[in-house]
mmCIF file of C-alpha atoms in Angstrom:
data_model
loop_
_atom_site.group_PDB
_atom_site.id
_atom_site.type_symbol
_atom_site.label_atom_id
_atom_site.label_comp_id
_atom_site.label_asym_id
_atom_site.label_seq_id
_atom_site.Cartn_x
_atom_site.Cartn_y
_atom_site.Cartn_z
ATOM 1 C CA MET A 3 9.993 6.608 2.578
ATOM 2 C CA LYS A 4 8.690 10.063 1.728
ATOM 3 C CA LEU A 5 8.169 13.106 3.932
ATOM 4 C CA ALA A 6 4.873 14.935 4.433
ATOM 5 C CA ALA A 7 3.286 17.320 6.910
ATOM 6 C CA SER A 8 -0.273 17.843 8.059
ATOM 7 C CA GLN A 9 -1.725 21.281 7.484
ATOM 8 C CA LEU A 10 -2.890 21.162 11.107
ATOM 9 C CA ALA A 11 0.725 22.061 11.984
ATOM 10 C CA TRP A 12 0.238 25.722 11.016
ATOM 11 C CA ALA A 13 -2.462 28.355 11.142
ATOM 12 C CA PRO A 14 -4.576 28.900 8.006
ATOM 13 C CA GLU A 15 -3.104 32.365 7.503
ATOM 14 C CA ASP A 16 0.405 30.841 7.382
ATOM 15 C CA GLU A 17 -0.461 28.262 4.728
ATOM 16 C CA HIS A 18 1.440 29.816 1.820
ATOM 17 C CA THR A 19 4.576 30.296 3.894
ATOM 18 C CA ALA A 20 4.316 26.782 5.340
ATOM 19 C CA LEU A 21 3.926 25.134 1.946
ATOM 20 C CA GLY A 22 6.953 27.034 0.724
ATOM 21 C CA MET A 23 8.918 25.654 3.682
ATOM 22 C CA LEU A 24 7.847 22.110 2.858
ATOM 23 C CA ALA A 25 9.079 22.541 -0.683
ATOM 24 C CA ASP A 26 12.361 24.083 0.495
ATOM 25 C CA TYR A 27 13.045 21.115 2.776
ATOM 26 C CA GLY A 28 12.274 18.572 0.070
ATOM 27 C CA PHE A 29 8.954 17.334 1.415
ATOM 28 C CA ALA A 30 6.881 15.453 -1.146
ATOM 29 C CA GLY A 31 3.460 15.348 0.474
ATOM 30 C CA LEU A 32 0.776 17.441 2.130
ATOM 31 C CA GLU A 33 -1.766 15.907 4.488
ATOM 32 C CA ILE A 34 -5.085 17.722 4.461
ATOM 33 C CA ALA A 35 -8.083 18.250 6.730
ATOM 34 C CA PRO A 36 -10.977 18.609 4.234
ATOM 35 C CA THR A 37 -13.061 21.130 6.191
ATOM 36 C CA ARG A 38 -9.988 23.359 6.361
ATOM 37 C CA PHE A 39 -10.295 24.361 2.703
ATOM 38 C CA ALA A 40 -13.536 22.874 1.383
ATOM 39 C CA GLY A 41 -16.073 24.183 3.900
ATOM 40 C CA PRO A 42 -18.335 22.412 6.410
ATOM 41 C CA THR A 43 -19.682 19.937 3.819
ATOM 42 C CA PRO A 44 -16.496 19.134 1.900
ATOM 43 C CA TYR A 45 -17.561 15.848 0.365
ATOM 44 C CA ALA A 46 -20.359 17.519 -1.560
ATOM 45 C CA HIS A 47 -17.612 19.241 -3.550
ATOM 46 C CA PRO A 48 -15.069 16.705 -4.844
ATOM 47 C CA GLU A 49 -13.986 19.276 -7.406
ATOM 48 C CA LYS A 50 -12.431 21.225 -4.526
ATOM 49 C CA ALA A 51 -10.139 18.281 -3.791
ATOM 50 C CA ALA A 52 -9.071 18.184 -7.423
ATOM 51 C CA GLY A 53 -8.481 21.941 -7.490
ATOM 52 C CA TYR A 54 -6.514 21.968 -4.247
ATOM 53 C CA ALA A 55 -4.390 19.045 -5.429
ATOM 54 C CA LYS A 56 -3.553 20.864 -8.645
ATOM 55 C CA ALA A 57 -2.671 24.074 -6.782
ATOM 56 C CA ALA A 58 -0.404 22.259 -4.297
ATOM 57 C CA GLN A 59 1.391 20.414 -7.072
ATOM 58 C CA THR A 60 1.741 23.392 -9.383
ATOM 59 C CA GLY A 61 2.644 25.923 -6.715
ATOM 60 C CA HIS A 62 4.877 23.854 -4.431
ATOM 61 C CA GLY A 63 5.495 20.440 -5.991
ATOM 62 C CA LEU A 64 3.460 18.752 -3.252
ATOM 63 C CA ALA A 65 1.125 15.790 -3.678
ATOM 64 C CA LEU A 66 -1.944 15.466 -1.478
ATOM 65 C CA CYS A 67 -0.932 12.238 0.248
ATOM 66 C CA SER A 68 -3.485 11.814 3.025
ATOM 67 C CA MET A 69 -6.718 13.067 4.585
ATOM 68 C CA GLN A 70 -7.351 13.305 8.324
ATOM 69 C CA SER A 71 -10.172 14.646 10.500
ATOM 70 C CA ILE A 72 -12.407 12.930 7.963
ATOM 71 C CA TRP A 73 -15.413 12.924 10.317
ATOM 72 C CA TYR A 74 -14.862 16.405 11.728
ATOM 73 C CA GLY A 75 -18.169 17.700 13.092
ATOM 74 C CA GLN A 76 -19.967 14.377 12.696
ATOM 75 C CA GLN A 77 -22.053 12.934 15.518
ATOM 76 C CA GLY A 78 -23.086 9.366 16.184
ATOM 77 C CA SER A 79 -21.324 6.045 16.531
ATOM 78 C CA ILE A 80 -20.311 3.172 14.304
ATOM 79 C CA PHE A 81 -22.085 0.985 16.871
ATOM 80 C CA GLY A 82 -25.307 3.021 16.914
ATOM 81 C CA PRO A 83 -28.289 3.691 14.655
ATOM 82 C CA GLU A 84 -26.189 6.282 12.776
ATOM 83 C CA ARG A 85 -23.967 3.523 11.395
ATOM 84 C CA ALA A 86 -25.517 3.510 7.913
ATOM 85 C CA ALA A 87 -25.308 7.302 7.618
ATOM 86 C CA LEU A 88 -21.660 7.260 8.729
ATOM 87 C CA LEU A 89 -20.947 4.521 6.206
ATOM 88 C CA ASP A 90 -22.403 6.651 3.402
ATOM 89 C CA TYR A 91 -20.548 9.736 4.658
ATOM 90 C CA THR A 92 -17.250 7.865 4.627
ATOM 91 C CA LYS A 93 -17.891 6.596 1.117
ATOM 92 C CA ALA A 94 -18.354 10.229 0.072
ATOM 93 C CA ALA A 95 -15.016 11.003 1.753
ATOM 94 C CA ILE A 96 -13.419 8.211 -0.254
ATOM 95 C CA ARG A 97 -14.776 9.663 -3.497
ATOM 96 C CA PHE A 98 -13.442 13.078 -2.425
ATOM 97 C CA ALA A 99 -10.023 11.500 -1.875
ATOM 98 C CA GLN A 100 -10.176 9.837 -5.265
ATOM 99 C CA ALA A 101 -10.887 13.198 -6.921
ATOM 100 C CA GLY A 102 -7.750 14.648 -5.316
ATOM 101 C CA GLY A 103 -5.552 11.641 -6.043
ATOM 102 C CA ILE A 104 -5.210 11.082 -2.286
ATOM 103 C CA GLY A 105 -4.004 7.592 -1.410
ATOM 104 C CA ASN A 106 -4.796 7.551 2.301
ATOM 105 C CA LEU A 107 -7.673 8.412 4.631
ATOM 106 C CA VAL A 108 -6.842 8.271 8.336
ATOM 107 C CA PHE A 109 -9.602 6.793 10.467
ATOM 108 C CA GLY A 110 -9.151 8.075 14.007
ATOM 109 C CA CYS A 111 -12.490 9.500 15.140
ATOM 110 C CA PRO A 112 -12.210 8.413 18.810
ATOM 111 C CA LYS A 113 -15.548 9.784 20.001
ATOM 112 C CA ASN A 114 -17.447 8.024 17.209
ATOM 113 C CA ARG A 115 -16.061 4.565 17.988
ATOM 114 C CA VAL A 116 -16.715 4.063 21.700
ATOM 115 C CA MET A 117 -17.988 0.536 22.304
ATOM 116 C CA PRO A 118 -21.063 0.410 24.541
ATOM 117 C CA LEU A 119 -21.587 -2.394 27.033
ATOM 118 C CA GLY A 120 -22.148 -5.721 25.314
ATOM 119 C CA VAL A 121 -20.357 -4.744 22.098
ATOM 120 C CA VAL A 122 -17.085 -6.369 21.014
ATOM 121 C CA VAL A 123 -14.423 -5.189 18.577
ATOM 122 C CA GLU A 124 -15.409 -7.822 16.018
ATOM 123 C CA ASP A 125 -18.840 -6.213 15.672
ATOM 124 C CA ALA A 126 -17.142 -3.457 13.646
ATOM 125 C CA LEU A 127 -15.587 -5.827 11.104
ATOM 126 C CA PRO A 128 -18.412 -5.612 8.504
ATOM 127 C CA PHE A 129 -18.340 -1.794 8.673
ATOM 128 C CA PHE A 130 -14.608 -1.553 8.019
ATOM 129 C CA LYS A 131 -14.544 -4.432 5.536
ATOM 130 C CA GLU A 132 -17.156 -2.669 3.395
ATOM 131 C CA LEU A 133 -15.266 0.633 3.565
ATOM 132 C CA GLY A 134 -11.940 -1.014 2.808
ATOM 133 C CA ASP A 135 -13.358 -2.719 -0.260
ATOM 134 C CA TYR A 136 -14.967 0.547 -1.366
ATOM 135 C CA ALA A 137 -11.710 2.441 -0.886
ATOM 136 C CA HIS A 138 -9.817 -0.150 -2.907
ATOM 137 C CA ALA A 139 -12.360 0.117 -5.725
ATOM 138 C CA HIS A 140 -11.778 3.884 -5.750
ATOM 139 C CA GLY A 141 -7.991 3.759 -5.784
ATOM 140 C CA THR A 142 -7.296 4.671 -2.175
ATOM 141 C CA VAL A 143 -6.903 3.184 1.317
ATOM 142 C CA LEU A 144 -8.660 3.664 4.642
ATOM 143 C CA ALA A 145 -5.996 3.525 7.362
ATOM 144 C CA LEU A 146 -7.203 2.570 10.834
ATOM 145 C CA GLU A 147 -5.393 4.392 13.624
ATOM 146 C CA ALA A 148 -5.156 3.039 17.158
ATOM 147 C CA ASN A 149 -6.426 5.708 19.556
ATOM 148 C CA PRO A 150 -5.173 5.432 23.154
ATOM 149 C CA ALA A 151 -7.490 5.674 26.138
ATOM 150 C CA ILE A 152 -6.390 9.279 26.770
ATOM 151 C CA TYR A 153 -8.791 10.203 23.936
ATOM 152 C CA ASN A 154 -11.724 8.611 25.791
ATOM 153 C CA THR A 155 -12.316 5.670 23.522
ATOM 154 C CA ASN A 156 -12.159 1.914 24.065
ATOM 155 C CA PHE A 157 -12.043 0.630 20.474
ATOM 156 C CA ILE A 158 -8.559 -0.342 19.224
ATOM 157 C CA ASN A 159 -6.428 1.449 21.810
ATOM 158 C CA PHE A 160 -3.124 -0.236 20.914
ATOM 159 C CA THR A 161 -1.249 -0.537 17.621
ATOM 160 C CA ALA A 162 -1.047 -4.329 17.948
ATOM 161 C CA GLU A 163 -4.855 -4.385 18.136
ATOM 162 C CA ALA A 164 -5.053 -2.380 14.909
ATOM 163 C CA PHE A 165 -2.818 -4.891 13.123
ATOM 164 C CA ALA A 166 -4.939 -7.796 14.376
ATOM 165 C CA PHE A 167 -8.213 -6.134 13.378
ATOM 166 C CA VAL A 168 -7.027 -5.195 9.887
ATOM 167 C CA ARG A 169 -5.686 -8.696 9.352
ATOM 168 C CA GLN A 170 -9.055 -10.126 10.369
ATOM 169 C CA ALA A 171 -10.995 -7.719 8.125
ATOM 170 C CA ASN A 172 -8.908 -8.909 5.181
ATOM 171 C CA SER A 173 -9.667 -6.050 2.791
ATOM 172 C CA PRO A 174 -7.067 -4.728 0.320
ATOM 173 C CA GLY A 175 -8.237 -1.176 1.004
ATOM 174 C CA LEU A 176 -7.980 -1.319 4.804
ATOM 175 C CA LYS A 177 -4.550 -0.849 6.364
ATOM 176 C CA VAL A 178 -3.030 0.697 9.497
ATOM 177 C CA ASN A 179 -2.061 4.273 10.266
ATOM 178 C CA LEU A 180 0.892 4.188 12.670
ATOM 179 C CA ASP A 181 0.757 7.059 15.141
ATOM 180 C CA VAL A 182 3.867 7.801 17.210
ATOM 181 C CA GLY A 183 1.724 9.710 19.695
ATOM 182 C CA THR A 184 -0.135 6.454 20.368
ATOM 183 C CA LEU A 185 3.146 4.609 20.900
ATOM 184 C CA LEU A 186 4.180 7.251 23.428
ATOM 185 C CA ALA A 187 0.851 7.431 25.264
ATOM 186 C CA ASN A 188 0.750 3.657 25.673
ATOM 187 C CA ALA A 189 4.503 3.091 26.131
ATOM 188 C CA GLU A 190 4.310 0.594 23.264
ATOM 189 C CA PRO A 191 7.570 -1.092 22.196
ATOM 190 C CA LEU A 192 8.704 -0.922 18.582
ATOM 191 C CA SER A 193 8.813 -4.706 18.660
ATOM 192 C CA ASP A 194 5.015 -4.561 18.285
ATOM 193 C CA ILE A 195 5.587 -3.118 14.801
ATOM 194 C CA GLU A 196 8.432 -5.376 13.675
ATOM 195 C CA GLY A 197 7.292 -7.698 10.922
ATOM 196 C CA HIS A 198 4.103 -5.711 10.331
ATOM 197 C CA VAL A 199 5.395 -2.694 8.388
ATOM 198 C CA GLY A 200 3.804 -4.108 5.241
ATOM 199 C CA MET A 201 0.413 -3.425 6.831
ATOM 200 C CA LEU A 202 1.153 0.288 7.239
ATOM 201 C CA ASN A 203 -0.171 2.790 4.721
ATOM 202 C CA HIS A 204 0.808 5.993 6.546
ATOM 203 C CA VAL A 205 2.840 7.132 9.560
ATOM 204 C CA HIS A 206 2.236 10.110 11.846
ATOM 205 C CA VAL A 207 5.159 11.577 13.770
ATOM 206 C CA SER A 208 3.281 13.137 16.645
ATOM 207 C CA GLU A 209 3.006 13.558 20.401
ATOM 208 C CA PRO A 210 0.051 12.823 22.683
ATOM 209 C CA HIS A 211 -2.603 15.536 22.327
ATOM 210 C CA LEU A 212 -0.717 16.840 19.244
ATOM 211 C CA ALA A 213 1.848 18.730 21.307
ATOM 212 C CA PRO A 214 4.893 20.077 19.427
ATOM 213 C CA VAL A 215 7.084 17.184 18.302
ATOM 214 C CA ALA A 216 10.023 16.603 20.633
ATOM 215 C CA ARG A 217 13.393 15.159 19.668
ATOM 216 C CA ARG A 218 13.394 11.487 20.645
ATOM 217 C CA GLU A 219 15.645 8.486 20.173
ATOM 218 C CA LEU A 220 12.448 6.593 19.364
ATOM 219 C CA HIS A 221 12.260 8.492 16.073
ATOM 220 C CA SER A 222 15.669 7.273 14.922
ATOM 221 C CA GLN A 223 14.805 3.736 15.969
ATOM 222 C CA LEU A 224 11.517 3.894 14.081
ATOM 223 C CA ALA A 225 13.213 5.298 10.982
ATOM 224 C CA GLY A 226 15.649 2.382 11.047
ATOM 225 C CA LEU A 227 12.828 -0.134 11.376
ATOM 226 C CA LEU A 228 10.886 1.427 8.500
ATOM 227 C CA ARG A 229 13.972 1.354 6.282
ATOM 228 C CA ASN A 230 14.810 -2.233 7.212
ATOM 229 C CA GLU A 231 11.313 -3.359 6.271
ATOM 230 C CA ASN A 232 11.277 -1.284 3.059
ATOM 231 C CA TYR A 233 8.471 1.095 3.968
ATOM 232 C CA ALA A 234 7.801 3.215 0.880
ATOM 233 C CA GLY A 235 4.902 5.345 2.123
ATOM 234 C CA PHE A 236 4.708 8.774 3.710
ATOM 235 C CA VAL A 237 5.961 9.783 7.146
ATOM 236 C CA SER A 238 3.925 12.831 8.104
ATOM 237 C CA LEU A 239 4.501 15.499 10.745
ATOM 238 C CA GLU A 240 1.376 15.990 12.852
ATOM 239 C CA MET A 241 0.994 18.603 15.604
ATOM 240 C CA GLN A 242 -1.221 21.495 16.575
ATOM 241 C CA ALA A 243 -0.617 24.799 14.778
ATOM 242 C CA GLN A 244 2.776 26.278 15.623
ATOM 243 C CA PRO A 245 4.600 29.527 14.822
ATOM 244 C CA MET A 246 6.665 29.439 11.663
ATOM 245 C CA ASP A 247 10.004 29.281 13.488
ATOM 246 C CA VAL A 248 8.889 26.170 15.390
ATOM 247 C CA LEU A 249 7.590 24.596 12.181
ATOM 248 C CA GLN A 250 10.863 25.290 10.384
ATOM 249 C CA LYS A 251 12.952 23.659 13.119
ATOM 250 C CA THR A 252 10.653 20.653 13.194
ATOM 251 C CA LEU A 253 10.785 20.208 9.423
ATOM 252 C CA ALA A 254 14.578 20.282 9.571
ATOM 253 C CA TYR A 255 14.495 17.673 12.338
ATOM 254 C CA MET A 256 12.196 15.439 10.270
ATOM 255 C CA VAL A 257 14.598 15.605 7.330
ATOM 256 C CA GLY A 258 17.518 14.714 9.575
ATOM 257 C CA VAL A 259 15.792 11.648 11.005
ATOM 258 C CA PHE A 260 13.460 10.329 8.316
ATOM 259 C CA GLY A 261 14.842 11.929 5.151
#
């Protein structure tokens, strides 16, 4: 497995220092939030993804490995009349990822996926099947993340539900984003992941509500499981922006556990 960190883990003004730290600790990947560097309408400018990817690789030896907050600022629901517009917007995000050589797009978006009364999970299958196929055709993957109920959503709250949904969608470009914060919020056992690591495209080491990452035995157990099942993707640090000393200690911890 390879190590990465989300740029949400530091303030924008600390970016250069943070990227230098990632390089110093042997991290291979950088996870991006598109509006962070490409403005409020990032997908209208795929050239910015290409330029940022080149700068990260040239300056720090980092590949852009994933995109998150892909619907930041977007309103509407996948179950509402905005569905078609959100589908088109996500396809633009996929093209943006392709321009930056980014192999993963995290689909969290809890507020945009609340199921109204009378709707069932399976109603979303055509939406995600179409996006998965589109992602595959553009050399990337949409990774569905289970979002626990603490984020006020009722669509795919548990990791086991994400595995079942992705299996049912049966698209080569739709996989699962494993979020440790979800495991913690739901008290999910690692046994729910055993035998399913092949369905993972990305892993977030996080806490509920993106609190600073704590040292946990769960991390060592997860690292062992990922190794045993030959996970070759990225394990990415995800937390709210922290001071540089906290970031440095957390990067060192990540190397010790997952490196």
